[in-house]
mmCIF file of C-alpha atoms in Angstrom:
data_model
loop_
_atom_site.group_PDB
_atom_site.id
_atom_site.type_symbol
_atom_site.label_atom_id
_atom_site.label_comp_id
_atom_site.label_asym_id
_atom_site.label_seq_id
_atom_site.Cartn_x
_atom_site.Cartn_y
_atom_site.Cartn_z
ATOM 1 C CA UNK A 4 -1.708 -4.177 -24.953
ATOM 2 C CA UNK A 5 -4.344 -3.105 -22.445
ATOM 3 C CA UNK A 6 -3.769 0.025 -20.412
ATOM 4 C CA UNK A 7 -6.419 2.150 -18.708
ATOM 5 C CA UNK A 8 -9.135 3.044 -21.193
ATOM 6 C CA UNK A 9 -7.035 2.314 -24.280
ATOM 7 C CA UNK A 10 -5.987 -0.733 -26.191
ATOM 8 C CA UNK A 11 -3.057 -0.352 -28.553
ATOM 9 C CA UNK A 12 -2.355 -2.832 -31.288
ATOM 10 C CA UNK A 13 0.124 -3.086 -34.097
ATOM 11 C CA UNK A 14 -1.075 -2.576 -37.635
ATOM 12 C CA UNK A 15 1.165 -3.391 -40.572
ATOM 13 C CA UNK A 16 0.618 -1.400 -43.753
ATOM 14 C CA UNK A 17 2.415 -1.386 -47.058
ATOM 15 C CA UNK A 18 3.526 1.629 -49.056
ATOM 16 C CA UNK A 19 5.198 1.769 -52.450
ATOM 17 C CA UNK A 20 8.604 1.791 -50.780
ATOM 18 C CA UNK A 21 8.296 -0.473 -47.731
ATOM 19 C CA UNK A 22 6.131 -1.962 -45.018
ATOM 20 C CA UNK A 23 5.451 0.287 -42.019
ATOM 21 C CA UNK A 24 3.793 -0.116 -38.632
ATOM 22 C CA UNK A 25 1.152 1.918 -36.869
ATOM 23 C CA UNK A 26 -0.115 1.716 -33.299
ATOM 24 C CA UNK A 27 -3.853 2.135 -33.022
ATOM 25 C CA UNK A 28 -6.516 2.461 -30.367
ATOM 26 C CA UNK A 29 -10.190 3.236 -30.841
ATOM 27 C CA UNK A 30 -9.545 6.976 -31.050
ATOM 28 C CA UNK A 31 -5.877 7.445 -31.963
ATOM 29 C CA UNK A 32 -3.279 6.310 -34.435
ATOM 30 C CA UNK A 33 0.498 6.673 -34.019
ATOM 31 C CA UNK A 34 3.139 6.201 -36.704
ATOM 32 C CA UNK A 35 4.332 5.330 -39.202
ATOM 33 C CA UNK A 36 7.219 3.366 -37.657
ATOM 34 C CA UNK A 37 9.702 0.983 -39.221
ATOM 35 C CA UNK A 38 9.629 -1.263 -36.151
ATOM 36 C CA UNK A 39 7.712 -1.485 -32.877
ATOM 37 C CA UNK A 40 8.794 -3.488 -29.858
ATOM 38 C CA UNK A 41 6.501 -4.438 -26.982
ATOM 39 C CA UNK A 42 7.938 -3.007 -23.743
ATOM 40 C CA UNK A 43 6.170 -3.146 -20.360
ATOM 41 C CA UNK A 44 2.873 -1.251 -20.802
ATOM 42 C CA UNK A 45 3.721 0.262 -24.165
ATOM 43 C CA UNK A 46 5.934 0.097 -27.239
ATOM 44 C CA UNK A 47 9.438 1.220 -28.127
ATOM 45 C CA UNK A 48 9.139 2.707 -31.601
ATOM 46 C CA UNK A 49 11.850 2.843 -34.266
ATOM 47 C CA UNK A 50 12.259 4.939 -37.390
ATOM 48 C CA UNK A 51 15.096 3.969 -39.698
ATOM 49 C CA UNK A 52 17.709 6.555 -40.635
ATOM 50 C CA UNK A 53 20.867 6.327 -42.724
ATOM 51 C CA UNK A 54 23.077 4.882 -39.977
ATOM 52 C CA UNK A 55 20.579 3.043 -37.817
ATOM 53 C CA UNK A 56 17.383 4.002 -35.994
ATOM 54 C CA UNK A 57 15.783 6.759 -33.974
ATOM 55 C CA UNK A 58 13.853 5.559 -30.916
ATOM 56 C CA UNK A 59 10.705 6.743 -29.135
ATOM 57 C CA UNK A 60 7.984 5.408 -26.856
ATOM 58 C CA UNK A 61 4.190 5.036 -27.039
ATOM 59 C CA UNK A 62 2.450 4.317 -23.740
ATOM 60 C CA UNK A 63 -0.626 2.080 -23.876
ATOM 61 C CA UNK A 64 -2.631 4.447 -21.687
ATOM 62 C CA UNK A 65 -1.173 7.897 -22.313
ATOM 63 C CA UNK A 66 -0.255 7.748 -25.976
ATOM 64 C CA UNK A 67 3.011 8.854 -27.584
ATOM 65 C CA UNK A 68 5.240 10.049 -24.751
ATOM 66 C CA UNK A 69 8.361 10.448 -26.888
ATOM 67 C CA UNK A 70 8.524 10.645 -30.708
ATOM 68 C CA UNK A 71 11.362 8.666 -32.365
ATOM 69 C CA UNK A 72 14.133 11.225 -31.879
ATOM 70 C CA UNK A 73 16.856 9.464 -29.871
ATOM 71 C CA UNK A 74 19.760 7.278 -30.975
ATOM 72 C CA UNK A 75 19.288 4.796 -28.138
ATOM 73 C CA UNK A 76 16.616 4.125 -25.593
ATOM 74 C CA UNK A 77 16.097 2.130 -22.372
ATOM 75 C CA UNK A 78 12.732 2.342 -20.556
ATOM 76 C CA UNK A 79 12.986 1.967 -16.773
ATOM 77 C CA UNK A 80 10.087 0.263 -15.026
ATOM 78 C CA UNK A 81 8.956 0.780 -11.420
ATOM 79 C CA UNK A 82 7.889 -2.692 -10.342
ATOM 80 C CA UNK A 83 6.351 -1.414 -7.100
ATOM 81 C CA UNK A 84 4.098 1.102 -8.821
ATOM 82 C CA UNK A 85 3.720 -1.037 -11.957
ATOM 83 C CA UNK A 86 4.449 1.832 -14.303
ATOM 84 C CA UNK A 87 7.217 3.351 -16.395
ATOM 85 C CA UNK A 88 9.568 5.370 -14.169
ATOM 86 C CA UNK A 89 11.505 7.101 -16.940
ATOM 87 C CA UNK A 90 13.869 6.564 -19.854
ATOM 88 C CA UNK A 91 17.630 6.541 -20.325
ATOM 89 C CA UNK A 92 18.458 7.855 -23.798
ATOM 90 C CA UNK A 93 21.532 8.073 -26.010
ATOM 91 C CA UNK A 94 22.694 10.998 -28.119
ATOM 92 C CA UNK A 95 26.169 11.123 -29.678
ATOM 93 C CA UNK A 96 27.204 8.120 -27.537
ATOM 94 C CA UNK A 97 26.369 10.010 -24.338
ATOM 95 C CA UNK A 98 23.581 9.160 -21.877
ATOM 96 C CA UNK A 99 20.808 11.369 -20.506
ATOM 97 C CA UNK A 100 17.498 10.861 -18.700
ATOM 98 C CA UNK A 101 13.844 11.589 -19.549
ATOM 99 C CA UNK A 102 11.053 11.419 -16.972
ATOM 100 C CA UNK A 103 7.912 9.318 -17.454
ATOM 101 C CA UNK A 104 6.110 12.276 -19.060
ATOM 102 C CA UNK A 105 8.749 12.805 -21.735
ATOM 103 C CA UNK A 106 10.533 15.769 -20.126
ATOM 104 C CA UNK A 107 14.316 15.701 -20.457
ATOM 105 C CA UNK A 108 15.740 15.838 -16.921
ATOM 106 C CA UNK A 109 19.422 15.154 -17.589
ATOM 107 C CA UNK A 110 21.065 16.134 -20.886
ATOM 108 C CA UNK A 111 23.099 13.560 -22.779
ATOM 109 C CA UNK A 112 26.571 14.136 -21.368
ATOM 110 C CA UNK A 113 27.361 11.092 -19.198
ATOM 111 C CA UNK A 114 29.014 7.732 -19.791
ATOM 112 C CA UNK A 115 26.779 6.034 -17.215
ATOM 113 C CA UNK A 116 23.523 6.800 -15.372
ATOM 114 C CA UNK A 117 21.906 4.867 -12.532
ATOM 115 C CA UNK A 118 18.492 5.705 -11.052
ATOM 116 C CA UNK A 119 18.625 5.574 -7.235
ATOM 117 C CA UNK A 120 16.467 6.872 -4.412
ATOM 118 C CA UNK A 121 16.736 10.654 -4.349
ATOM 119 C CA UNK A 122 18.348 11.113 -7.742
ATOM 120 C CA UNK A 123 20.868 9.638 -10.157
ATOM 121 C CA UNK A 124 24.430 8.371 -9.939
ATOM 122 C CA UNK A 125 26.257 9.625 -13.025
ATOM 123 C CA UNK A 126 29.689 8.891 -14.439
ATOM 124 C CA UNK A 127 32.100 10.399 -16.930
ATOM 125 C CA UNK A 128 35.237 8.870 -18.397
ATOM 126 C CA UNK A 129 38.469 9.944 -16.706
ATOM 127 C CA UNK A 130 40.296 11.121 -19.817
ATOM 128 C CA UNK A 131 43.626 11.456 -18.012
ATOM 129 C CA UNK A 132 43.641 7.828 -16.873
ATOM 130 C CA UNK A 133 42.341 6.691 -20.233
ATOM 131 C CA UNK A 134 45.251 8.409 -21.981
ATOM 132 C CA UNK A 135 47.749 6.670 -19.680
ATOM 133 C CA UNK A 136 46.837 3.223 -20.976
ATOM 134 C CA UNK A 137 49.913 2.318 -22.967
ATOM 135 C CA UNK A 138 48.709 -0.648 -24.995
ATOM 136 C CA UNK A 139 45.539 -0.837 -27.072
ATOM 137 C CA UNK A 140 43.825 -4.169 -26.437
ATOM 138 C CA UNK A 141 42.952 -6.421 -29.342
ATOM 139 C CA UNK A 142 39.239 -6.244 -28.493
ATOM 140 C CA UNK A 143 37.209 -3.335 -27.105
ATOM 141 C CA UNK A 144 35.817 -5.447 -24.243
ATOM 142 C CA UNK A 145 39.360 -6.016 -22.966
ATOM 143 C CA UNK A 146 39.973 -2.305 -22.488
ATOM 144 C CA UNK A 147 39.723 -1.032 -18.939
ATOM 145 C CA UNK A 148 37.387 1.947 -18.666
ATOM 146 C CA UNK A 149 38.127 4.507 -15.955
ATOM 147 C CA UNK A 150 34.992 6.322 -14.787
ATOM 148 C CA UNK A 151 34.639 9.222 -12.358
ATOM 149 C CA UNK A 152 31.311 9.204 -10.499
ATOM 150 C CA UNK A 153 29.079 12.052 -9.341
ATOM 151 C CA UNK A 154 25.442 12.634 -8.412
ATOM 152 C CA UNK A 155 22.443 14.474 -9.867
ATOM 153 C CA UNK A 156 19.338 15.287 -7.835
ATOM 154 C CA UNK A 157 15.748 14.598 -8.920
ATOM 155 C CA UNK A 158 15.737 17.780 -11.023
ATOM 156 C CA UNK A 159 18.904 16.835 -12.892
ATOM 157 C CA UNK A 160 21.091 19.322 -11.013
ATOM 158 C CA UNK A 161 24.630 17.962 -10.626
ATOM 159 C CA UNK A 162 25.078 18.258 -6.870
ATOM 160 C CA UNK A 163 28.306 16.228 -6.770
ATOM 161 C CA UNK A 164 30.687 16.631 -9.741
ATOM 162 C CA UNK A 165 32.082 13.555 -11.502
ATOM 163 C CA UNK A 166 35.397 13.497 -9.663
ATOM 164 C CA UNK A 167 35.160 10.403 -7.454
ATOM 165 C CA UNK A 168 35.455 6.636 -7.504
ATOM 166 C CA UNK A 169 32.064 6.093 -5.828
ATOM 167 C CA UNK A 170 29.159 8.213 -4.566
ATOM 168 C CA UNK A 171 26.264 6.977 -2.417
ATOM 169 C CA UNK A 172 23.334 9.015 -1.113
ATOM 170 C CA UNK A 173 22.159 8.119 2.409
ATOM 171 C CA UNK A 174 19.437 10.216 4.071
ATOM 172 C CA UNK A 175 20.522 13.858 3.699
ATOM 173 C CA UNK A 176 24.177 13.073 2.962
ATOM 174 C CA UNK A 177 26.530 11.852 0.257
ATOM 175 C CA UNK A 178 29.108 9.266 1.277
ATOM 176 C CA UNK A 179 31.990 9.584 -1.175
ATOM 177 C CA UNK A 180 35.027 7.425 -1.897
ATOM 178 C CA UNK A 181 37.640 9.553 -3.596
ATOM 179 C CA UNK A 182 39.639 6.754 -5.208
ATOM 180 C CA UNK A 183 39.645 2.967 -5.405
ATOM 181 C CA UNK A 184 40.490 1.396 -2.022
ATOM 182 C CA UNK A 185 40.530 4.908 -0.575
ATOM 183 C CA UNK A 186 38.948 6.326 2.573
ATOM 184 C CA UNK A 187 35.437 7.793 2.769
ATOM 185 C CA UNK A 188 34.300 11.376 3.232
ATOM 186 C CA UNK A 189 30.894 12.932 3.955
ATOM 187 C CA UNK A 190 29.113 15.755 2.079
ATOM 188 C CA UNK A 191 25.780 17.504 2.577
ATOM 189 C CA UNK A 192 23.103 17.806 -0.125
ATOM 190 C CA UNK A 193 24.581 21.104 -1.330
ATOM 191 C CA UNK A 194 27.920 19.405 -1.994
ATOM 192 C CA UNK A 195 29.722 20.897 1.013
ATOM 193 C CA UNK A 196 32.246 18.579 2.668
ATOM 194 C CA UNK A 197 31.375 17.693 6.267
ATOM 195 C CA UNK A 198 33.958 15.009 7.044
ATOM 196 C CA UNK A 199 37.347 14.622 5.309
ATOM 197 C CA UNK A 200 38.422 11.501 3.389
ATOM 198 C CA UNK A 201 39.781 9.814 6.506
ATOM 199 C CA UNK A 202 37.222 7.115 7.413
ATOM 200 C CA UNK A 203 36.781 3.400 6.740
ATOM 201 C CA UNK A 204 33.016 3.512 7.337
ATOM 202 C CA UNK A 205 30.396 6.244 7.728
ATOM 203 C CA UNK A 206 26.880 5.594 9.042
ATOM 204 C CA UNK A 207 24.628 8.689 9.070
ATOM 205 C CA UNK A 208 21.366 8.876 11.000
ATOM 206 C CA UNK A 209 18.837 11.710 11.129
ATOM 207 C CA UNK A 210 20.505 13.036 14.298
ATOM 208 C CA UNK A 211 24.206 12.082 14.375
ATOM 209 C CA UNK A 212 26.882 10.442 12.231
ATOM 210 C CA UNK A 213 28.882 7.400 13.343
ATOM 211 C CA UNK A 214 32.251 7.155 11.599
ATOM 212 C CA UNK A 215 35.054 4.582 11.763
ATOM 213 C CA UNK A 216 38.688 5.662 11.856
ATOM 214 C CA UNK A 217 41.645 3.453 12.686
ATOM 215 C CA UNK A 218 39.320 0.505 13.244
ATOM 216 C CA UNK A 219 37.217 2.270 15.907
ATOM 217 C CA UNK A 220 33.994 4.297 15.793
ATOM 218 C CA UNK A 221 33.325 7.834 16.945
ATOM 219 C CA UNK A 222 30.345 10.154 16.863
ATOM 220 C CA UNK A 223 29.944 13.386 14.903
ATOM 221 C CA UNK A 224 27.268 16.055 14.636
ATOM 222 C CA UNK A 225 25.500 16.712 11.295
ATOM 223 C CA UNK A 226 27.870 19.663 10.852
ATOM 224 C CA UNK A 227 30.978 17.480 11.334
ATOM 225 C CA UNK A 228 31.735 18.444 14.937
ATOM 226 C CA UNK A 229 33.399 15.646 16.927
ATOM 227 C CA UNK A 230 31.063 14.502 19.725
ATOM 228 C CA UNK A 231 32.873 11.320 20.801
ATOM 229 C CA UNK A 232 36.398 10.250 19.799
ATOM 230 C CA UNK A 233 36.916 7.141 17.648
ATOM 231 C CA UNK A 234 37.472 4.780 20.575
ATOM 232 C CA UNK A 235 34.576 2.337 20.293
ATOM 233 C CA UNK A 236 34.140 -1.067 18.716
ATOM 234 C CA UNK A 237 30.596 -0.151 17.648
ATOM 235 C CA UNK A 238 27.948 2.531 18.092
ATOM 236 C CA UNK A 239 24.281 1.570 17.810
ATOM 237 C CA UNK A 240 21.079 3.503 18.138
ATOM 238 C CA UNK A 241 19.261 2.605 21.372
ATOM 239 C CA UNK A 242 15.877 4.335 21.433
ATOM 240 C CA UNK A 243 16.588 8.052 21.871
ATOM 241 C CA UNK A 244 20.184 7.338 22.903
ATOM 242 C CA UNK A 245 23.227 5.425 21.625
ATOM 243 C CA UNK A 246 24.880 2.252 22.845
ATOM 244 C CA UNK A 247 28.677 2.407 22.832
ATOM 245 C CA UNK A 248 30.684 -0.820 22.889
ATOM 246 C CA UNK A 249 34.292 -0.491 24.019
ATOM 247 C CA UNK A 250 37.098 -2.698 22.637
ATOM 248 C CA UNK A 251 36.915 -4.849 25.791
ATOM 249 C CA UNK A 252 33.193 -5.487 25.228
ATOM 250 C CA UNK A 253 31.903 -3.271 28.022
ATOM 251 C CA UNK A 254 29.137 -0.814 27.206
ATOM 252 C CA UNK A 255 28.309 2.820 27.792
ATOM 253 C CA UNK A 256 25.425 5.012 26.662
ATOM 254 C CA UNK A 257 25.295 8.574 25.382
ATOM 255 C CA UNK A 258 22.709 11.051 24.184
ATOM 256 C CA UNK A 259 22.626 12.787 20.790
ATOM 257 C CA UNK A 260 25.139 15.393 21.971
ATOM 258 C CA UNK A 261 27.713 12.722 22.864
ATOM 259 C CA UNK A 262 27.240 13.184 26.603
ATOM 260 C CA UNK A 263 27.819 9.943 28.514
ATOM 261 C CA UNK A 264 24.712 8.895 30.467
ATOM 262 C CA UNK A 265 25.615 7.288 33.767
ATOM 263 C CA UNK A 266 22.213 6.685 35.355
ATOM 264 C CA UNK A 267 20.211 5.352 32.413
ATOM 265 C CA UNK A 268 18.012 2.349 33.164
ATOM 266 C CA UNK A 269 18.279 -0.708 30.892
ATOM 267 C CA UNK A 270 16.212 -3.877 30.808
#
């Protein structure tokens, strides 16, 4: 594998007990490993233990980022930057996250982790719902798994606890669905609730929040103050102002405070 100023290659050697692998460049040698697996611009490394393997990662350019210490391992690749973005790892059947430099950002305590813009969606099993399942299925894949979702920021801080059916980060807000088929609520980045779980749709902008209730849209401030009642078929950004479409199709315009503009000129 070529990467920067280095070239790593596998080298198989034999000991009295077994065959082992090393990864070598002109100046460095990593190993021994029981297995190596080519992955993006590096190698996933494996060391055999009594009940399986421990996993690590050697980058073709930067060397051994992570020694083989984890029970499971999934490198994540940034296809826009063409480099490793980080690693999801497994310890005691729980997932955590390591950044591209090998620093553990999120400890292994989640059932699921998803890397998204601005942080991570994380999930934990809802033990109460799991215990309510009366019949054990014949196969594990038939069992329904109930997961509560939350959110961690870029530093691994859990800003939204794992209490909800779905969590999505949009701009400087979290849009949260409390339960399946339930209404949406809005939270700020500190986890404070701005809008209650009473809306079918929430569309934040950098200035105001459009929210749908009872099939109609209204306008709210970033602090959750009602600017315009939910009486409009749609609300769209129109330059510095907002275009309001009434149920009958007629249009009005308002500014960012919700004030109706009567004399605005339109093409």
